[in-house]
PDB file of C-alpha atoms and ligand atoms in Angstrom:
ATOM      1  CA  MET A   1     198.739 170.117  30.042  1.00  0.00           C
ATOM      2  CA  GLU A   2     200.946 167.048  30.433  1.00  0.00           C
ATOM      3  CA  TYR A   3     203.278 167.013  27.420  1.00  0.00           C
ATOM      4  CA  LYS A   4     204.836 163.884  25.993  1.00  0.00           C
ATOM      5  CA  ARG A   5     208.609 164.005  25.930  1.00  0.00           C
ATOM      6  CA  PRO A   6     210.503 164.281  22.611  1.00  0.00           C
ATOM      7  CA  PHE A   7     213.257 161.787  21.904  1.00  0.00           C
ATOM      8  CA  GLY A   8     215.707 160.655  19.234  1.00  0.00           C
ATOM      9  CA  VAL A   9     216.770 157.105  18.498  1.00  0.00           C
ATOM     10  CA  ARG A  10     219.450 155.804  16.182  1.00  0.00           C
ATOM     11  CA  ILE A  11     218.616 152.961  13.809  1.00  0.00           C
ATOM     12  CA  ASP A  12     221.637 150.653  13.861  1.00  0.00           C
ATOM     13  CA  GLU A  13     223.364 149.245  10.767  1.00  0.00           C
ATOM     14  CA  ASN A  14     221.153 146.128  10.914  1.00  0.00           C
ATOM     15  CA  GLY A  15     217.936 148.162  10.950  1.00  0.00           C
ATOM     16  CA  VAL A  16     217.306 147.609  14.664  1.00  0.00           C
ATOM     17  CA  ILE A  17     215.700 150.433  16.677  1.00  0.00           C
ATOM     18  CA  PRO A  18     217.010 150.102  20.263  1.00  0.00           C
ATOM     19  CA  GLY A  19     214.172 149.707  22.773  1.00  0.00           C
ATOM     20  CA  ALA A  20     211.493 149.174  20.109  1.00  0.00           C
ATOM     21  CA  LYS A  21     208.873 146.421  20.147  1.00  0.00           C
ATOM     22  CA  LYS A  22     210.144 143.508  18.040  1.00  0.00           C
ATOM     23  CA  LEU A  23     207.949 141.328  15.863  1.00  0.00           C
ATOM     24  CA  VAL A  24     209.227 138.278  13.967  1.00  0.00           C
ATOM     25  CA  ARG A  25     207.445 136.729  10.985  1.00  0.00           C
ATOM     26  CA  ARG A  26     208.575 133.258   9.992  1.00  0.00           C
ATOM     27  CA  LEU A  27     207.497 131.384   6.892  1.00  0.00           C
ATOM     28  CA  SER A  28     205.113 129.329   9.076  1.00  0.00           C
ATOM     29  CA  ASP A  29     203.279 132.578   9.962  1.00  0.00           C
ATOM     30  CA  MET A  30     202.580 133.106   6.255  1.00  0.00           C
ATOM     31  CA  ARG A  31     200.653 129.999   5.223  1.00  0.00           C
ATOM     32  CA  GLY A  32     198.523 130.704   2.154  1.00  0.00           C
ATOM     33  CA  TYR A  33     200.418 133.834   1.140  1.00  0.00           C
ATOM     34  CA  PHE A  34     202.795 132.383  -1.460  1.00  0.00           C
ATOM     35  CA  TYR A  35     201.632 131.054  -4.800  1.00  0.00           C
ATOM     36  CA  ASP A  36     203.741 127.880  -5.026  1.00  0.00           C
ATOM     37  CA  GLU A  37     202.348 125.676  -2.247  1.00  0.00           C
ATOM     38  CA  LYS A  38     204.739 122.804  -2.917  1.00  0.00           C
ATOM     39  CA  ALA A  39     207.776 125.089  -2.638  1.00  0.00           C
ATOM     40  CA  TYR A  40     206.224 126.558   0.524  1.00  0.00           C
ATOM     41  CA  GLU A  41     205.911 123.137   2.197  1.00  0.00           C
ATOM     42  CA  GLU A  42     209.472 122.255   1.184  1.00  0.00           C
ATOM     43  CA  LEU A  43     210.974 125.455   2.625  1.00  0.00           C
ATOM     44  CA  LEU A  44     208.828 125.112   5.756  1.00  0.00           C
ATOM     45  CA  LYS A  45     211.221 122.374   6.925  1.00  0.00           C
ATOM     46  CA  GLU A  46     213.693 125.205   7.557  1.00  0.00           C
ATOM     47  CA  ASP A  47     210.994 127.718   8.535  1.00  0.00           C
ATOM     48  CA  PRO A  48     213.209 130.767   7.844  1.00  0.00           C
ATOM     49  CA  VAL A  49     212.525 134.189   9.308  1.00  0.00           C
ATOM     50  CA  VAL A  50     211.005 136.186   6.427  1.00  0.00           C
ATOM     51  CA  TYR A  51     210.995 139.564   8.176  1.00  0.00           C
ATOM     52  CA  GLU A  52     211.347 141.396  11.472  1.00  0.00           C
ATOM     53  CA  VAL A  53     209.704 144.648  12.502  1.00  0.00           C
ATOM     54  CA  TYR A  54     210.950 147.076  15.187  1.00  0.00           C
ATOM     55  CA  ALA A  55     208.070 149.410  16.030  1.00  0.00           C
ATOM     56  CA  VAL A  56     207.826 152.503  18.218  1.00  0.00           C
ATOM     57  CA  GLU A  57     204.110 152.982  18.644  1.00  0.00           C
ATOM     58  CA  GLN A  58     201.953 155.527  20.461  1.00  0.00           C
ATOM     59  CA  GLU A  59     198.389 155.287  21.685  1.00  0.00           C
ATOM     60  CA  GLU A  60     195.957 155.054  18.757  1.00  0.00           C
ATOM     61  CA  LYS A  61     195.147 158.735  18.701  1.00  0.00           C
ATOM     62  CA  ASP A  62     194.420 161.095  15.842  1.00  0.00           C
ATOM     63  CA  GLY A  63     197.406 163.386  15.164  1.00  0.00           C
ATOM     64  CA  ASP A  64     200.191 161.255  16.619  1.00  0.00           C
ATOM     65  CA  LEU A  65     202.724 159.197  14.631  1.00  0.00           C
ATOM     66  CA  ASN A  66     204.244 155.724  14.820  1.00  0.00           C
ATOM     67  CA  PHE A  67     207.429 154.588  13.153  1.00  0.00           C
ATOM     68  CA  ALA A  68     208.963 151.199  12.478  1.00  0.00           C
ATOM     69  CA  THR A  69     211.816 149.581  10.651  1.00  0.00           C
ATOM     70  CA  THR A  70     211.387 146.350   8.727  1.00  0.00           C
ATOM     71  CA  ILE A  71     214.203 143.938   7.935  1.00  0.00           C
ATOM     72  CA  LEU A  72     212.969 141.832   5.042  1.00  0.00           C
ATOM     73  CA  TYR A  73     215.329 138.914   4.418  1.00  0.00           C
ATOM     74  CA  PRO A  74     216.343 137.723   0.955  1.00  0.00           C
ATOM     75  CA  GLY A  75     214.787 134.513  -0.298  1.00  0.00           C
ATOM     76  CA  LYS A  76     212.213 132.981  -2.588  1.00  0.00           C
ATOM     77  CA  VAL A  77     209.333 130.533  -2.393  1.00  0.00           C
ATOM     78  CA  GLY A  78     209.547 128.878  -5.785  1.00  0.00           C
ATOM     79  CA  LYS A  79     210.209 131.825  -8.060  1.00  0.00           C
ATOM     80  CA  GLU A  80     208.372 134.348  -5.873  1.00  0.00           C
ATOM     81  CA  PHE A  81     210.512 136.747  -3.830  1.00  0.00           C
ATOM     82  CA  PHE A  82     210.042 137.023  -0.044  1.00  0.00           C
ATOM     83  CA  PHE A  83     207.573 139.764   0.889  1.00  0.00           C
ATOM     84  CA  THR A  84     205.704 141.246   3.855  1.00  0.00           C
ATOM     85  CA  LYS A  85     202.090 140.143   4.376  1.00  0.00           C
ATOM     86  CA  GLY A  86     200.729 143.448   3.151  1.00  0.00           C
ATOM     87  CA  HIS A  87     197.730 145.321   4.462  1.00  0.00           C
ATOM     88  CA  PHE A  88     195.226 148.112   4.111  1.00  0.00           C
ATOM     89  CA  HIS A  89     195.107 150.418   7.093  1.00  0.00           C
ATOM     90  CA  ALA A  90     192.154 149.725   9.431  1.00  0.00           C
ATOM     91  CA  LYS A  91     191.403 153.424   9.023  1.00  0.00           C
ATOM     92  CA  ALA A  92     191.670 153.064   5.253  1.00  0.00           C
ATOM     93  CA  ASP A  93     192.230 156.759   4.518  1.00  0.00           C
ATOM     94  CA  ARG A  94     195.474 156.907   6.523  1.00  0.00           C
ATOM     95  CA  ALA A  95     198.566 157.511   4.349  1.00  0.00           C
ATOM     96  CA  GLU A  96     202.142 156.438   5.091  1.00  0.00           C
ATOM     97  CA  ILE A  97     205.761 157.224   4.171  1.00  0.00           C
ATOM     98  CA  TYR A  98     208.458 154.578   3.611  1.00  0.00           C
ATOM     99  CA  TYR A  99     212.170 155.386   3.413  1.00  0.00           C
ATOM    100  CA  ALA A 100     214.568 152.740   2.111  1.00  0.00           C
ATOM    101  CA  LEU A 101     217.792 152.328   4.108  1.00  0.00           C
ATOM    102  CA  LYS A 102     219.579 149.228   2.794  1.00  0.00           C
ATOM    103  CA  GLY A 103     219.282 146.515   0.188  1.00  0.00           C
ATOM    104  CA  LYS A 104     217.054 146.333  -2.850  1.00  0.00           C
ATOM    105  CA  GLY A 105     213.376 145.779  -3.380  1.00  0.00           C
ATOM    106  CA  GLY A 106     210.138 147.515  -4.044  1.00  0.00           C
ATOM    107  CA  MET A 107     206.584 148.104  -3.002  1.00  0.00           C
ATOM    108  CA  LEU A 108     203.445 146.597  -4.471  1.00  0.00           C
ATOM    109  CA  LEU A 109     200.428 148.813  -3.928  1.00  0.00           C
ATOM    110  CA  GLN A 110     196.816 147.990  -4.697  1.00  0.00           C
ATOM    111  CA  THR A 111     193.471 149.783  -4.545  1.00  0.00           C
ATOM    112  CA  PRO A 112     190.350 148.040  -3.207  1.00  0.00           C
ATOM    113  CA  GLU A 113     189.337 147.549  -6.872  1.00  0.00           C
ATOM    114  CA  GLY A 114     192.563 145.679  -7.624  1.00  0.00           C
ATOM    115  CA  GLU A 115     194.544 148.321  -9.505  1.00  0.00           C
ATOM    116  CA  VAL A 116     198.247 147.622  -8.883  1.00  0.00           C
ATOM    117  CA  GLU A 117     201.364 149.816  -8.846  1.00  0.00           C
ATOM    118  CA  TRP A 118     204.996 148.747  -8.391  1.00  0.00           C
ATOM    119  CA  VAL A 119     207.531 151.218  -6.963  1.00  0.00           C
ATOM    120  CA  PRO A 120     211.208 150.096  -7.034  1.00  0.00           C
ATOM    121  CA  MET A 121     213.152 150.956  -3.870  1.00  0.00           C
ATOM    122  CA  GLU A 122     216.865 151.351  -3.148  1.00  0.00           C
ATOM    123  CA  PRO A 123     218.633 153.174  -0.297  1.00  0.00           C
ATOM    124  CA  GLY A 124     217.397 156.767  -0.314  1.00  0.00           C
ATOM    125  CA  THR A 125     214.049 156.074  -2.012  1.00  0.00           C
ATOM    126  CA  VAL A 126     211.037 157.665  -0.315  1.00  0.00           C
ATOM    127  CA  VAL A 127     207.677 156.094  -1.137  1.00  0.00           C
ATOM    128  CA  TYR A 128     204.407 157.885  -0.589  1.00  0.00           C
ATOM    129  CA  VAL A 129     201.602 155.439   0.208  1.00  0.00           C
ATOM    130  CA  PRO A 130     198.387 157.350  -0.492  1.00  0.00           C
ATOM    131  CA  PRO A 131     195.166 156.852   1.486  1.00  0.00           C
ATOM    132  CA  TYR A 132     193.223 153.660   0.580  1.00  0.00           C
ATOM    133  CA  TRP A 133     196.134 151.748  -1.032  1.00  0.00           C
ATOM    134  CA  ALA A 134     197.130 148.350   0.356  1.00  0.00           C
ATOM    135  CA  HIS A 135     200.917 147.959   0.463  1.00  0.00           C
ATOM    136  CA  ARG A 136     203.423 145.094   0.534  1.00  0.00           C
ATOM    137  CA  THR A 137     207.219 145.283   0.283  1.00  0.00           C
ATOM    138  CA  VAL A 138     209.275 142.735  -1.653  1.00  0.00           C
ATOM    139  CA  ASN A 139     212.996 141.924  -1.374  1.00  0.00           C
ATOM    140  CA  THR A 140     214.313 141.455  -4.921  1.00  0.00           C
ATOM    141  CA  GLY A 141     217.978 141.404  -3.894  1.00  0.00           C
ATOM    142  CA  ASP A 142     220.324 139.020  -2.125  1.00  0.00           C
ATOM    143  CA  GLU A 143     220.879 140.927   1.118  1.00  0.00           C
ATOM    144  CA  PRO A 144     218.416 142.135   3.777  1.00  0.00           C
ATOM    145  CA  PHE A 145     216.129 144.884   2.487  1.00  0.00           C
ATOM    146  CA  ILE A 146     215.735 147.438   5.296  1.00  0.00           C
ATOM    147  CA  PHE A 147     213.376 150.412   5.408  1.00  0.00           C
ATOM    148  CA  LEU A 148     211.696 152.837   7.790  1.00  0.00           C
ATOM    149  CA  ALA A 149     207.921 153.421   7.781  1.00  0.00           C
ATOM    150  CA  ILE A 150     206.189 156.424   9.362  1.00  0.00           C
ATOM    151  CA  TYR A 151     202.411 156.221   9.773  1.00  0.00           C
ATOM    152  CA  PRO A 152     199.554 157.775  11.732  1.00  0.00           C
ATOM    153  CA  ALA A 153     199.212 156.307  15.228  1.00  0.00           C
ATOM    154  CA  ASP A 154     195.539 155.502  14.579  1.00  0.00           C
ATOM    155  CA  ALA A 155     196.082 153.886  11.120  1.00  0.00           C
ATOM    156  CA  GLY A 156     195.918 150.277  12.347  1.00  0.00           C
ATOM    157  CA  HIS A 157     196.313 147.193  10.121  1.00  0.00           C
ATOM    158  CA  ASP A 158     193.680 145.359   8.098  1.00  0.00           C
ATOM    159  CA  TYR A 159     195.251 142.111   6.840  1.00  0.00           C
ATOM    160  CA  GLY A 160     192.005 140.257   5.988  1.00  0.00           C
ATOM    161  CA  SER A 161     191.372 140.987   2.334  1.00  0.00           C
ATOM    162  CA  ILE A 162     195.026 140.638   1.281  1.00  0.00           C
ATOM    163  CA  LYS A 163     195.281 137.324   3.146  1.00  0.00           C
ATOM    164  CA  GLU A 164     192.227 136.067   1.308  1.00  0.00           C
ATOM    165  CA  LYS A 165     192.791 137.418  -2.209  1.00  0.00           C
ATOM    166  CA  GLY A 166     196.457 138.406  -2.322  1.00  0.00           C
ATOM    167  CA  PHE A 167     197.704 140.990  -4.791  1.00  0.00           C
ATOM    168  CA  ALA A 168     196.713 140.928  -8.461  1.00  0.00           C
ATOM    169  CA  LYS A 169     200.425 140.656  -9.378  1.00  0.00           C
ATOM    170  CA  LEU A 170     203.216 138.354  -8.206  1.00  0.00           C
ATOM    171  CA  VAL A 171     206.830 139.543  -8.078  1.00  0.00           C
ATOM    172  CA  VAL A 172     209.009 136.720  -9.401  1.00  0.00           C
ATOM    173  CA  GLU A 173     212.432 135.931 -10.777  1.00  0.00           C
ATOM    174  CA  GLU A 174     212.443 134.658 -14.352  1.00  0.00           C
ATOM    175  CA  ASN A 175     215.691 134.093 -16.273  1.00  0.00           C
ATOM    176  CA  GLY A 176     217.563 136.128 -13.662  1.00  0.00           C
ATOM    177  CA  GLU A 177     215.202 139.097 -14.031  1.00  0.00           C
ATOM    178  CA  VAL A 178     212.634 140.633 -11.688  1.00  0.00           C
ATOM    179  CA  LYS A 179     209.194 140.375 -13.257  1.00  0.00           C
ATOM    180  CA  LEU A 180     205.628 141.238 -12.316  1.00  0.00           C
ATOM    181  CA  ILE A 181     203.222 138.586 -13.564  1.00  0.00           C
ATOM    182  CA  ASP A 182     199.467 138.168 -13.166  1.00  0.00           C
ATOM    183  CA  ASN A 183     198.441 136.250 -10.058  1.00  0.00           C
ATOM    184  CA  PRO A 184     196.429 133.322 -11.432  1.00  0.00           C
ATOM    185  CA  ARG A 185     194.587 133.032  -8.100  1.00  0.00           C
ATOM    186  CA  TRP A 186     193.423 136.656  -8.075  1.00  0.00           C
ATOM    187  CA  LYS A 187     189.701 137.108  -8.848  1.00  0.00           C
TER     188      LYS A 187
HETATM  189  O1  F6R B 201     203.100 149.541   6.745  1.00  0.00           O
HETATM  190  C1  F6R B 201     203.567 149.481   7.861  1.00  0.00           C
HETATM  191  C2  F6R B 201     202.844 150.084   9.012  1.00  0.00           C
HETATM  192  O2  F6R B 201     201.629 150.637   8.590  1.00  0.00           O
HETATM  193  C3  F6R B 201     204.874 148.726   8.078  1.00  0.00           C
HETATM  194  O3  F6R B 201     205.527 149.064   9.270  1.00  0.00           O
HETATM  195  C4  F6R B 201     204.545 147.217   8.030  1.00  0.00           C
HETATM  196  O4  F6R B 201     203.622 146.929   9.068  1.00  0.00           O
HETATM  197  C5  F6R B 201     205.756 146.289   8.106  1.00  0.00           C
HETATM  198  O5  F6R B 201     206.611 146.530   7.022  1.00  0.00           O
HETATM  199  C6  F6R B 201     205.366 144.794   8.071  1.00  0.00           C
HETATM  200  O6  F6R B 201     204.459 144.517   7.038  1.00  0.00           O
HETATM  201  P1  F6R B 201     203.032 143.864   7.366  1.00  0.00           P
HETATM  202  O7  F6R B 201     203.259 142.480   7.853  1.00  0.00           O
HETATM  203  O8  F6R B 201     202.405 144.725   8.437  1.00  0.00           O
HETATM  204  O9  F6R B 201     202.266 143.938   6.081  1.00  0.00           O
HETATM  205 FE1  FE2 B 202     201.065 150.431   6.519  1.00  0.00          FE
END
């Protein structure tokens, strides 16, 4: 038997995993995701980086694990806080663990039927993402929101239905407060 080699890596203070595969999502990669289209077009002139992912991934095999950090930058489109695209897993029954490292935010989770949960996250918070729940993180603070995710190597990503329908709730700032409001576009 040829064994894989164990290793340790240290996540640096900016959330970077040395040697990991880096993915950058700018606002222009997220057309159609934010509710306020006018505010989206306005901010597109700057095209800010919304988030970066540093992923250490294995072959898509049952039993193995991937891990990744996400650095979700602070910002808003209109009154809606910056968020990650959000996805179901391609293998929908694959669960996941998130561990918050820095900054402030939360996770929106949603079942295929559109039932929504919001879990606030601060450094030290562990979130259990059960099988079948779509998940999106939101930065509700004014510094980068950084977290680690650990997920089965064969989980995969299914972005389609979230891209099309979004989440049933929007996370917005109203009168200086973080609020969850109904997404008028959700059907
Ligand atoms: O949930 C996972 C992996 O299953 C996270 O590593 C996200 O992939 C990352 O936070 C970016 O978010 P998305 O753009 O993939 O929704
Ligand atoms: Fe995931």
